[in-house]
Short mmCIF file of C-alpha atoms and ligand atoms in Angstrom, two decimals:
data_model
loop_
_atom_site.label_atom_id
_atom_site.label_comp_id
_atom_site.label_asym_id
_atom_site.label_seq_id
_atom_site.Cartn_x
_atom_site.Cartn_y
_atom_site.Cartn_z
CA MET A 297 16.60 10.18 103.08
CA ALA A 298 18.98 11.75 102.87
CA PHE A 299 17.29 13.11 99.66
CA PRO A 300 13.11 12.48 99.97
CA SER A 301 12.32 15.18 97.28
CA ALA A 302 14.17 13.98 94.53
CA PRO A 303 13.65 9.67 94.78
CA SER A 304 10.26 11.07 95.47
CA THR A 305 9.59 12.72 92.75
CA LEU A 306 11.43 10.11 90.71
CA TRP A 307 9.93 7.93 91.90
CA SER A 308 6.30 9.94 90.69
CA VAL A 309 7.31 10.34 87.26
CA SER A 310 8.03 6.71 86.78
CA LEU A 311 5.00 6.29 88.12
CA LEU A 312 2.94 8.01 85.64
CA THR A 313 5.86 6.81 82.57
CA ILE A 314 3.69 3.43 83.95
CA LEU A 315 0.45 4.38 84.53
CA PHE A 316 0.62 5.95 80.89
CA ALA A 317 2.15 2.90 79.25
CA ALA A 318 -0.72 0.74 81.09
CA ALA A 319 -3.41 3.12 79.07
CA VAL A 320 -1.45 2.68 76.12
CA HIS A 321 -1.10 -1.00 76.44
CA SER A 322 -4.37 -1.18 77.68
CA ASN A 323 -5.89 0.24 74.41
CA ILE A 324 -4.19 -2.22 71.90
CA PHE A 325 -6.03 -4.42 74.93
CA ASN A 326 -8.93 -3.22 74.06
CA ASP A 327 -8.57 -4.33 69.97
CA ASP A 328 -7.83 -7.90 71.09
CA ASP A 329 -10.59 -7.83 73.22
CA PRO A 330 -12.39 -10.19 72.28
CA LEU A 331 -15.39 -8.87 73.08
CA GLN A 332 -14.97 -5.01 71.13
CA PRO A 333 -18.03 -5.23 68.43
CA MET A 334 -15.96 -4.33 65.28
CA THR A 335 -17.62 -2.95 61.55
CA SER A 336 -16.79 -0.80 58.73
CA ASP A 337 -16.77 2.19 56.69
CA GLU A 338 -18.96 2.27 54.05
CA THR A 339 -19.84 4.44 50.71
CA VAL A 340 -23.06 3.25 48.92
CA SER A 341 -24.94 5.88 45.80
CA VAL A 342 -28.38 6.69 46.27
CA GLY A 343 -30.55 4.54 45.94
CA GLY A 344 -28.55 1.40 46.17
CA THR A 345 -28.38 -1.52 49.60
CA VAL A 346 -26.27 -0.84 51.99
CA ILE A 347 -25.30 -3.72 54.68
CA LEU A 348 -24.00 -2.90 58.07
CA THR A 349 -22.23 -5.55 59.74
CA CYS A 350 -21.01 -5.99 63.68
CA ARG A 351 -18.92 -8.39 64.82
CA VAL A 352 -17.30 -9.41 67.71
CA ALA A 353 -14.69 -12.20 67.78
CA GLU A 354 -16.63 -13.81 71.26
CA SER A 355 -20.37 -13.43 73.16
CA ASP A 356 -20.86 -13.56 76.70
CA ASN A 357 -24.34 -13.99 75.05
CA SER A 358 -25.47 -10.13 75.46
CA SER A 359 -27.21 -8.26 73.50
CA LEU A 360 -26.03 -6.53 70.67
CA GLN A 361 -27.70 -2.70 69.43
CA TRP A 362 -27.42 -0.75 65.58
CA SER A 363 -27.82 2.83 66.32
CA ASN A 364 -28.68 4.79 63.54
CA THR A 365 -27.31 8.94 63.00
CA ALA A 366 -29.21 10.04 65.15
CA GLN A 367 -28.66 7.73 68.05
CA GLN A 368 -32.21 5.88 67.52
CA THR A 369 -31.71 2.09 67.88
CA LEU A 370 -32.46 0.77 64.66
CA TYR A 371 -32.02 -3.26 66.16
CA PHE A 372 -31.45 -4.81 70.15
CA GLY A 373 -30.56 -8.40 68.56
CA GLU A 374 -33.40 -9.46 66.24
CA LYS A 375 -35.39 -6.89 67.16
CA ARG A 376 -36.85 -4.41 65.22
CA ALA A 377 -37.22 -1.10 67.44
CA LEU A 378 -37.53 1.77 64.62
CA ARG A 379 -40.74 1.66 62.48
CA ASP A 380 -38.45 2.42 58.76
CA SER A 381 -38.85 -0.96 55.90
CA ARG A 382 -36.38 0.21 54.22
CA ILE A 383 -33.86 -1.08 57.32
CA GLN A 384 -34.36 -4.75 58.18
CA LEU A 385 -32.72 -7.38 59.67
CA HIS A 386 -29.50 -9.72 57.51
CA ARG A 387 -28.13 -11.76 59.84
CA SER A 388 -28.20 -11.92 63.92
CA THR A 389 -25.78 -14.87 65.69
CA ARG A 390 -24.68 -14.62 68.98
CA THR A 391 -21.23 -12.88 67.50
CA GLU A 392 -23.32 -11.33 64.80
CA LEU A 393 -25.61 -8.39 63.99
CA SER A 394 -26.32 -7.31 60.60
CA ILE A 395 -29.16 -4.50 58.86
CA SER A 396 -29.46 -3.44 55.46
CA ILE A 397 -31.04 0.48 54.50
CA ALA A 398 -32.03 0.13 50.48
CA GLU A 399 -33.40 2.96 48.28
CA VAL A 400 -30.17 4.86 50.71
CA GLN A 401 -30.57 8.45 50.66
CA LEU A 402 -28.35 12.00 51.31
CA SER A 403 -29.58 11.62 54.28
CA ASP A 404 -28.70 8.40 55.88
CA GLU A 405 -25.47 9.50 55.12
CA GLY A 406 -22.48 9.67 59.00
CA GLU A 407 -22.46 7.50 61.70
CA TYR A 408 -24.07 5.01 62.78
CA THR A 409 -23.13 2.84 66.15
CA CYS A 410 -22.88 -1.07 67.26
CA SER A 411 -23.26 -2.00 70.76
CA ILE A 412 -22.53 -4.03 72.86
CA PHE A 413 -24.70 -4.63 76.31
CA THR A 414 -21.61 -6.37 78.23
CA MET A 415 -20.17 -3.93 81.19
CA PRO A 416 -19.24 -1.43 79.88
CA VAL A 417 -21.24 -1.40 77.26
CA ARG A 418 -18.64 -1.32 74.57
CA THR A 419 -19.18 0.36 71.09
CA ALA A 420 -17.75 0.40 67.04
CA ARG A 421 -18.53 3.22 64.35
CA ALA A 422 -19.12 3.20 60.79
CA THR A 423 -19.44 5.78 58.64
CA VAL A 424 -21.62 5.26 55.96
CA THR A 425 -20.74 7.84 52.85
CA VAL A 426 -24.15 8.46 50.12
CA LEU A 427 -23.10 9.14 46.09
CA GLY A 428 -24.82 10.77 45.13
CA VAL A 429 -25.29 9.60 41.41
CA PRO A 430 -24.60 12.32 38.73
CA GLY A 431 -27.60 12.76 35.74
CA LYS A 432 -27.40 12.12 32.25
CA PRO A 433 -24.98 14.98 30.61
CA GLN A 434 -27.20 17.70 28.46
CA ILE A 435 -24.61 19.09 25.81
CA SER A 436 -25.85 22.94 24.76
CA GLY A 437 -24.91 25.55 22.31
CA PHE A 438 -25.07 24.16 19.37
CA GLU A 439 -27.97 24.69 17.16
CA ASN A 440 -27.74 25.18 13.90
CA ALA A 441 -24.50 24.10 11.37
CA VAL A 442 -21.72 26.56 11.84
CA PRO A 443 -19.51 27.94 8.82
CA GLU A 444 -15.45 26.42 8.42
CA GLY A 445 -13.37 28.23 10.00
CA GLY A 446 -16.05 29.85 12.29
CA LYS A 447 -16.60 28.73 16.44
CA VAL A 448 -18.57 26.20 18.76
CA THR A 449 -18.62 26.23 22.12
CA LEU A 450 -20.33 23.59 24.38
CA THR A 451 -21.32 23.02 27.49
CA CYS A 452 -21.93 20.15 28.80
CA THR A 453 -23.61 19.53 32.92
CA SER A 454 -24.33 17.18 34.73
CA THR A 455 -26.46 17.96 38.21
CA GLY A 456 -26.33 16.19 41.55
CA SER A 457 -23.26 14.52 41.72
CA LYS A 458 -21.72 14.26 45.22
CA PRO A 459 -18.93 14.39 45.47
CA PRO A 460 -18.33 17.10 42.25
CA ALA A 461 -18.67 14.71 39.31
CA LYS A 462 -15.67 15.10 36.80
CA LEU A 463 -16.61 16.72 32.61
CA HIS A 464 -14.91 15.08 30.20
CA TRP A 465 -15.24 15.40 26.11
CA TYR A 466 -14.35 13.23 23.27
CA ARG A 467 -13.85 13.88 19.79
CA GLY A 468 -14.56 10.57 18.96
CA ASP A 469 -12.44 8.45 20.69
CA GLN A 470 -10.05 10.86 21.31
CA GLU A 471 -9.66 13.65 24.14
CA LEU A 472 -9.89 16.86 24.20
CA GLU A 473 -9.02 19.92 27.06
CA GLY A 474 -12.57 21.93 27.50
CA ARG A 475 -12.44 24.47 30.17
CA PRO A 476 -11.85 23.32 33.91
CA ASP A 477 -14.75 22.45 35.30
CA VAL A 478 -16.98 24.48 37.15
CA VAL A 479 -19.16 22.87 40.23
CA ASP A 480 -22.04 24.59 41.65
CA SER A 481 -23.05 24.85 45.26
CA ASP A 482 -25.77 24.97 46.91
CA PRO A 483 -26.18 25.21 50.30
CA GLU A 484 -29.40 24.08 51.29
CA GLU A 485 -27.97 20.49 48.59
CA PRO A 486 -25.68 18.69 49.33
CA THR A 487 -25.71 17.84 45.72
CA TYR A 488 -23.16 19.68 43.49
CA ASN A 489 -23.78 20.84 39.50
CA VAL A 490 -20.53 20.71 37.63
CA SER A 491 -20.43 22.02 34.12
CA SER A 492 -18.04 21.91 31.37
CA GLU A 493 -17.68 24.36 28.21
CA LEU A 494 -15.43 23.44 24.89
CA THR A 495 -14.85 25.51 22.19
CA LEU A 496 -13.50 24.21 19.28
CA GLU A 497 -12.89 26.16 15.56
CA VAL A 498 -14.38 24.40 12.92
CA SER A 499 -13.22 22.87 9.67
CA ARG A 500 -14.88 20.14 6.95
CA SER A 501 -13.89 18.03 8.91
CA ASP A 502 -15.38 18.77 11.59
CA ASP A 503 -18.82 18.12 9.44
CA ASP A 504 -20.73 14.62 11.41
CA ALA A 505 -17.79 14.76 14.05
CA LEU A 506 -19.22 12.78 16.84
CA ILE A 507 -18.82 15.28 20.29
CA THR A 508 -19.54 13.62 23.69
CA CYS A 509 -19.60 14.70 26.81
CA ALA A 510 -18.82 11.84 29.82
CA VAL A 511 -19.48 11.73 32.96
CA GLU A 512 -16.28 10.36 35.20
CA HIS A 513 -17.52 9.54 39.05
CA PRO A 514 -17.10 7.18 42.39
CA SER A 515 -20.93 5.58 41.41
CA LEU A 516 -20.35 5.04 37.73
CA HIS A 517 -19.04 2.22 35.65
CA PRO A 518 -16.89 4.13 32.75
CA GLY A 519 -18.93 5.40 29.84
CA ASP A 520 -22.42 5.03 32.03
CA LYS A 521 -23.10 8.08 31.52
CA ARG A 522 -22.60 10.51 28.40
CA SER A 523 -24.06 12.80 25.64
CA GLU A 524 -23.40 13.09 22.46
CA GLN A 525 -23.43 16.09 20.12
CA THR A 526 -23.20 15.68 16.57
CA LEU A 527 -21.11 18.81 14.83
CA ARG A 528 -22.28 19.89 11.45
CA VAL A 529 -20.20 22.52 9.65
CA LEU A 530 -21.06 24.98 5.79
CA TYR A 531 -17.89 24.63 3.39
CA SER A 532 -17.91 24.70 0.15
CA PRO A 533 -17.76 21.44 -2.01
CA ASN A 534 -14.51 19.68 -2.48
CA VAL A 535 -15.12 18.66 -6.13
CA GLU A 536 -13.60 15.85 -8.62
CA ILE A 537 -14.78 13.87 -11.30
CA LEU A 538 -15.29 10.28 -11.75
CA PRO A 539 -15.36 9.12 -15.07
CA GLN A 540 -17.52 5.90 -16.07
CA SER A 541 -14.21 3.51 -17.00
CA ASP A 542 -10.37 3.91 -17.53
CA LEU A 543 -10.82 2.98 -20.94
CA PRO A 544 -13.18 5.34 -22.94
CA ARG A 545 -12.97 3.85 -26.03
CA GLU A 546 -14.05 5.52 -29.41
CA GLY A 547 -17.65 4.88 -30.74
CA GLU A 548 -19.24 4.22 -26.86
CA LYS A 549 -21.34 5.87 -24.77
CA PHE A 550 -19.74 7.52 -22.18
CA TYR A 551 -19.68 9.43 -18.83
CA LEU A 552 -18.16 11.92 -16.12
CA GLN A 553 -19.41 12.32 -12.73
CA CYS A 554 -18.99 15.49 -11.06
CA SER A 555 -18.70 13.84 -7.29
CA ALA A 556 -19.10 17.10 -5.29
CA ARG A 557 -19.78 17.22 -1.57
CA GLY A 558 -20.20 19.58 0.50
CA ASN A 559 -22.63 21.15 3.49
CA PRO A 560 -24.71 21.62 2.04
CA GLU A 561 -25.03 19.30 -1.13
CA PRO A 562 -24.56 20.86 -3.99
CA SER A 563 -26.66 22.50 -6.33
CA SER A 564 -26.32 23.64 -9.50
CA TYR A 565 -22.69 21.98 -11.72
CA LEU A 566 -21.73 23.97 -14.60
CA TRP A 567 -19.46 21.41 -17.62
CA GLU A 568 -16.39 22.96 -19.26
CA LYS A 569 -13.82 21.45 -21.96
CA LYS A 570 -10.46 23.92 -21.85
CA ASP A 571 -9.70 26.15 -24.82
CA GLY A 572 -13.42 25.40 -26.56
CA GLU A 573 -17.06 24.08 -26.39
CA LEU A 574 -18.74 20.93 -25.31
CA PRO A 575 -18.65 18.84 -28.07
CA PRO A 576 -21.77 18.57 -29.74
CA LEU A 577 -22.30 15.04 -28.88
CA ALA A 578 -22.03 15.34 -25.17
CA LYS A 579 -25.42 16.34 -22.88
CA VAL A 580 -25.15 18.18 -19.14
CA ASP A 581 -26.99 16.22 -17.28
CA GLY A 582 -27.22 18.10 -13.94
CA ALA A 583 -23.51 16.22 -11.86
CA PHE A 584 -23.67 13.44 -14.86
CA LEU A 585 -22.07 15.31 -18.83
CA ARG A 586 -23.64 12.19 -21.08
CA PHE A 587 -20.91 11.73 -24.44
CA GLU A 588 -23.51 9.85 -26.85
CA MET A 589 -20.68 8.11 -28.97
CA LEU A 590 -17.58 9.13 -27.93
CA ASN A 591 -14.23 9.99 -30.79
CA LYS A 592 -11.24 11.13 -30.36
CA SER A 593 -11.98 14.42 -31.14
CA ASP A 594 -13.49 14.34 -27.93
CA ASN A 595 -10.06 14.65 -26.20
CA GLY A 596 -8.77 17.60 -23.87
CA VAL A 597 -9.76 18.28 -20.48
CA TYR A 598 -12.70 18.84 -18.85
CA LEU A 599 -14.20 20.80 -15.67
CA CYS A 600 -16.64 20.91 -13.81
CA GLN A 601 -17.58 23.40 -11.35
CA ALA A 602 -20.31 22.74 -7.81
CA ASP A 603 -21.43 25.23 -5.90
CA ASN A 604 -23.70 24.91 -3.09
CA GLY A 605 -23.85 28.43 -2.17
CA ILE A 606 -21.57 28.34 0.52
CA GLY A 607 -18.69 28.66 -2.63
CA ASN A 608 -17.47 26.81 -5.64
CA ASN A 609 -15.21 24.81 -6.72
CA GLN A 610 -13.55 23.37 -9.53
CA GLY A 611 -12.58 19.51 -10.45
CA GLU A 612 -10.22 18.14 -14.26
CA TYR A 613 -10.59 15.36 -15.82
CA THR A 614 -8.27 14.20 -19.17
CA LEU A 615 -10.25 12.74 -21.66
CA LEU A 616 -8.35 10.53 -23.90
CA VAL A 617 -10.49 8.26 -26.14
CA GLN A 618 -8.79 5.19 -26.98
CA ASP A 619 -9.05 2.98 -30.23
CA PRO A 620 -12.22 0.88 -30.17
CA THR A 621 -10.14 -2.43 -30.15
CA ALA A 622 -8.04 -0.87 -27.24
CA MET A 623 -7.82 -3.71 -24.13
CA SER A 624 -8.88 -2.75 -20.73
CA THR A 625 -5.45 -2.03 -18.99
CA SER A 626 -7.88 -2.91 -15.80
CA SER A 627 -6.65 -6.73 -16.66
CA GLY A 628 -3.05 -5.75 -16.25
CA VAL A 629 -3.40 -8.94 -13.98
CA ASP A 630 -4.29 -11.10 -16.32
CA HIS A 631 -1.64 -10.45 -19.06
CA ALA A 632 1.35 -10.39 -16.22
CA VAL A 633 -0.36 -13.87 -14.87
CA ILE A 634 0.17 -15.28 -18.42
CA GLY A 635 3.24 -13.55 -19.02
CA GLY A 636 4.63 -15.47 -15.78
CA VAL A 637 3.19 -18.98 -17.15
CA VAL A 638 4.80 -18.21 -20.46
CA ALA A 639 8.35 -17.38 -19.16
CA VAL A 640 8.04 -20.48 -16.72
CA ILE A 641 7.41 -22.93 -19.67
CA VAL A 642 10.50 -20.90 -22.09
CA PHE A 643 12.14 -21.22 -19.17
CA ILE A 644 11.68 -25.60 -18.78
CA MET A 645 12.23 -25.73 -22.47
CA LEU A 646 15.82 -23.87 -21.73
CA CYS A 647 16.69 -26.29 -19.10
CA LEU A 648 15.72 -29.60 -21.20
CA LEU A 649 17.11 -28.63 -23.94
CA ILE A 650 20.97 -28.16 -21.91
CA VAL A 651 19.52 -31.56 -21.10
CA LEU A 652 19.42 -32.53 -23.24
CA GLY A 653 22.97 -30.81 -25.29
CA ARG A 654 25.32 -32.74 -23.05
CA TYR A 655 23.16 -35.63 -23.10
CA LEU A 656 23.84 -35.55 -26.35
CA ILE A 657 27.28 -34.29 -26.06
CA ARG A 658 28.96 -37.27 -23.96
CA HIS A 659 26.92 -39.96 -26.23
CA LYS A 660 28.06 -38.64 -29.75
CA GLY A 661 29.85 -41.29 -30.81
CA THR A 662 27.22 -44.05 -29.70
CA TYR A 663 23.86 -41.56 -30.85
CA LEU A 664 25.64 -39.37 -33.40
CA THR A 665 22.49 -41.45 -35.48
CA HIS A 666 20.37 -39.89 -33.03
CA GLU A 667 21.62 -36.87 -32.65
CA ALA A 668 21.67 -35.95 -36.41
CA LYS A 669 18.07 -36.75 -36.19
CA GLY A 670 17.58 -35.31 -33.33
CA SER A 671 18.29 -31.43 -34.80
CA ASP A 672 15.75 -32.57 -38.03
CA ASP A 673 12.87 -32.31 -35.53
CA ALA A 674 14.51 -30.82 -31.66
CA PRO A 675 10.98 -30.27 -29.07
CA ASP A 676 10.65 -34.52 -29.79
CA ALA A 677 14.03 -35.65 -29.58
CA ASP A 678 14.19 -36.22 -25.87
CA THR A 679 11.19 -38.17 -25.94
CA ALA A 680 12.46 -40.25 -29.46
CA ILE A 681 15.82 -40.90 -26.54
CA ILE A 682 13.75 -41.85 -23.75
CA ASN A 683 12.03 -44.52 -25.81
CA ALA A 684 14.91 -45.01 -27.62
CA GLU A 685 16.87 -45.68 -24.79
CA GLY A 686 14.11 -47.60 -22.60
CA GLY A 687 14.54 -48.39 -19.17
CA HIS A 688 18.66 -48.92 -18.33
CA SER A 689 19.36 -45.33 -18.98
CA GLY A 690 17.35 -43.77 -15.65
CA ALA A 691 20.50 -43.92 -13.83
CA GLU A 692 23.01 -42.63 -16.24
CA ASP A 693 20.37 -39.18 -16.75
CA LYS A 694 19.90 -38.75 -13.39
CA LYS A 695 24.13 -38.55 -12.31
CA GLU A 696 24.15 -36.69 -15.41
CA TYR A 697 21.59 -33.96 -14.42
CA PHE A 698 23.43 -33.70 -10.89
CA ILE A 699 27.49 -32.30 -12.17
C1 NAG B 2176 -24.96 -18.41 75.58
O1 NAG B 2176 -25.52 -19.00 75.18
C2 NAG B 2176 -25.44 -20.26 74.46
C3 NAG B 2176 -27.46 -20.63 74.54
O2 NAG B 2176 -28.51 -19.79 73.96
C4 NAG B 2176 -25.18 -21.36 75.70
O3 NAG B 2176 -25.10 -22.43 75.41
C5 NAG B 2176 -23.65 -20.74 76.54
O4 NAG B 2176 -23.00 -20.78 77.10
C6 NAG B 2176 -24.10 -19.18 76.79
N1 NAG B 2176 -22.85 -18.45 76.80
C7 NAG B 2176 -22.45 -18.01 77.45
C8 NAG B 2176 -21.16 -17.23 77.87
O5 NAG B 2176 -23.00 -17.48 77.89
C1 NAG B 2177 -28.92 21.78 39.97
O1 NAG B 2177 -29.24 21.88 39.29
C2 NAG B 2177 -30.36 21.91 39.24
C3 NAG B 2177 -31.51 21.98 38.02
O2 NAG B 2177 -31.01 22.45 37.16
C4 NAG B 2177 -30.93 23.43 39.88
O3 NAG B 2177 -32.65 22.80 40.07
C5 NAG B 2177 -30.16 22.87 40.93
O4 NAG B 2177 -30.76 24.04 42.18
C6 NAG B 2177 -28.63 23.44 40.91
N1 NAG B 2177 -28.16 22.91 42.28
C7 NAG B 2177 -26.99 23.83 41.81
C8 NAG B 2177 -26.81 23.54 43.03
O5 NAG B 2177 -27.07 24.84 41.84
C1 NAG B 2178 -15.41 11.16 -34.68
O1 NAG B 2178 -15.87 12.58 -35.45
C2 NAG B 2178 -15.70 12.52 -36.85
C3 NAG B 2178 -15.79 13.92 -37.21
O2 NAG B 2178 -17.07 14.62 -36.57
C4 NAG B 2178 -15.62 11.56 -38.17
O3 NAG B 2178 -15.17 12.13 -39.18
C5 NAG B 2178 -15.51 10.12 -37.38
O4 NAG B 2178 -17.18 9.78 -38.65
C6 NAG B 2178 -16.32 9.82 -36.12
N1 NAG B 2178 -15.56 9.15 -35.53
C7 NAG B 2178 -16.26 8.37 -35.03
C8 NAG B 2178 -15.64 6.42 -34.30
O5 NAG B 2178 -17.97 9.00 -35.70
#
């Protein structure tokens, strides 16, 4: 009573604190309220179906209700309140009310409300996010084959995504760095058009290369939507001369083929022999140089020049005509096998000879006659001795082998 003001101030502060704590506490309690409805946010792609579920832990048999983004009641318990065949009752029990919305449109996005008509009314909100599914990407900017060393700029565009899609470029399996995506938006439309540019300086190895543009978006699986563009590069031919066989033999028929790869295909071939005329029995037949009958006088360096209008290049081949009896070197493997077998046989025979030699030296006294006989007819000596010795010598022989 001595200081009435101070304690009353203290009192009111602590009262506020208690009230505040109680308020916070009751909020927490609200979450544990068994009658509080619970919902979850959902994400769905345009055209898909979404199920909105509202549950209460316990029921006092009060009705549950779902209403849409415009606060229109969709279902009141099992009773349909809005005529929209896309919206159906999914499940209705004392503790749950679930509805489904099919063929979802972008305009279905927003906050839906579940209410339970207790005293007071309890509500929960669920946010439905609708994804705009990007269209198949379109690649533009490539019409005609480009000369080697030239630049190609491709543009990939995908429309109608929400949120904006990401575009990726690939050459085969390898990802390429394009310019950052450009996102077009229109305040009238909820979706975006996305485009990306890729500039390539092409070389001959890019002829026939497959460039892919793929869309990355939460509504898609990787690789779902992609487009491909095959590059065409004009380049002068790569030339190589291929012989009919690796073993041109005198007197045989033979040809050289001028293998030239270019874009376009080479249209003309020019055959020449270095330091001289083409032999009289060699006939030019487009990409082929045909020899009626090879002759050692045909030896020399042959040249083929292929032209495709873009440019020309030359290939070289040194012809070395072999004797008519020459063996093919391609059977070198067989020679090696035969050589190996011969070597093994020779080795085994040498071993036998050494064993035999040791045996004969040990038994020199006893088998002098045999030794003499053996030296006359070496290959049959061991057979002869084995025959002469009979069964009992086996153990002795073995002992000697292991020394
Ligand atoms: C709810 O209704 C069921 C049957 O309809 C009844 O058995 C139950 O006692 C009711 N519960 C409450 C809390 O009124
Ligand atoms: C996206 O592209 C479509 C078709 O080309 C077009 O109709 C639409 O207006 C474009 N939208 C935006 C946001 O630019
Ligand atoms: C190769 O050519 C020479 C001279 O032209 C000729 O004498 C020879 O008989 C020819 N050899 C064969 C195998 O035709």
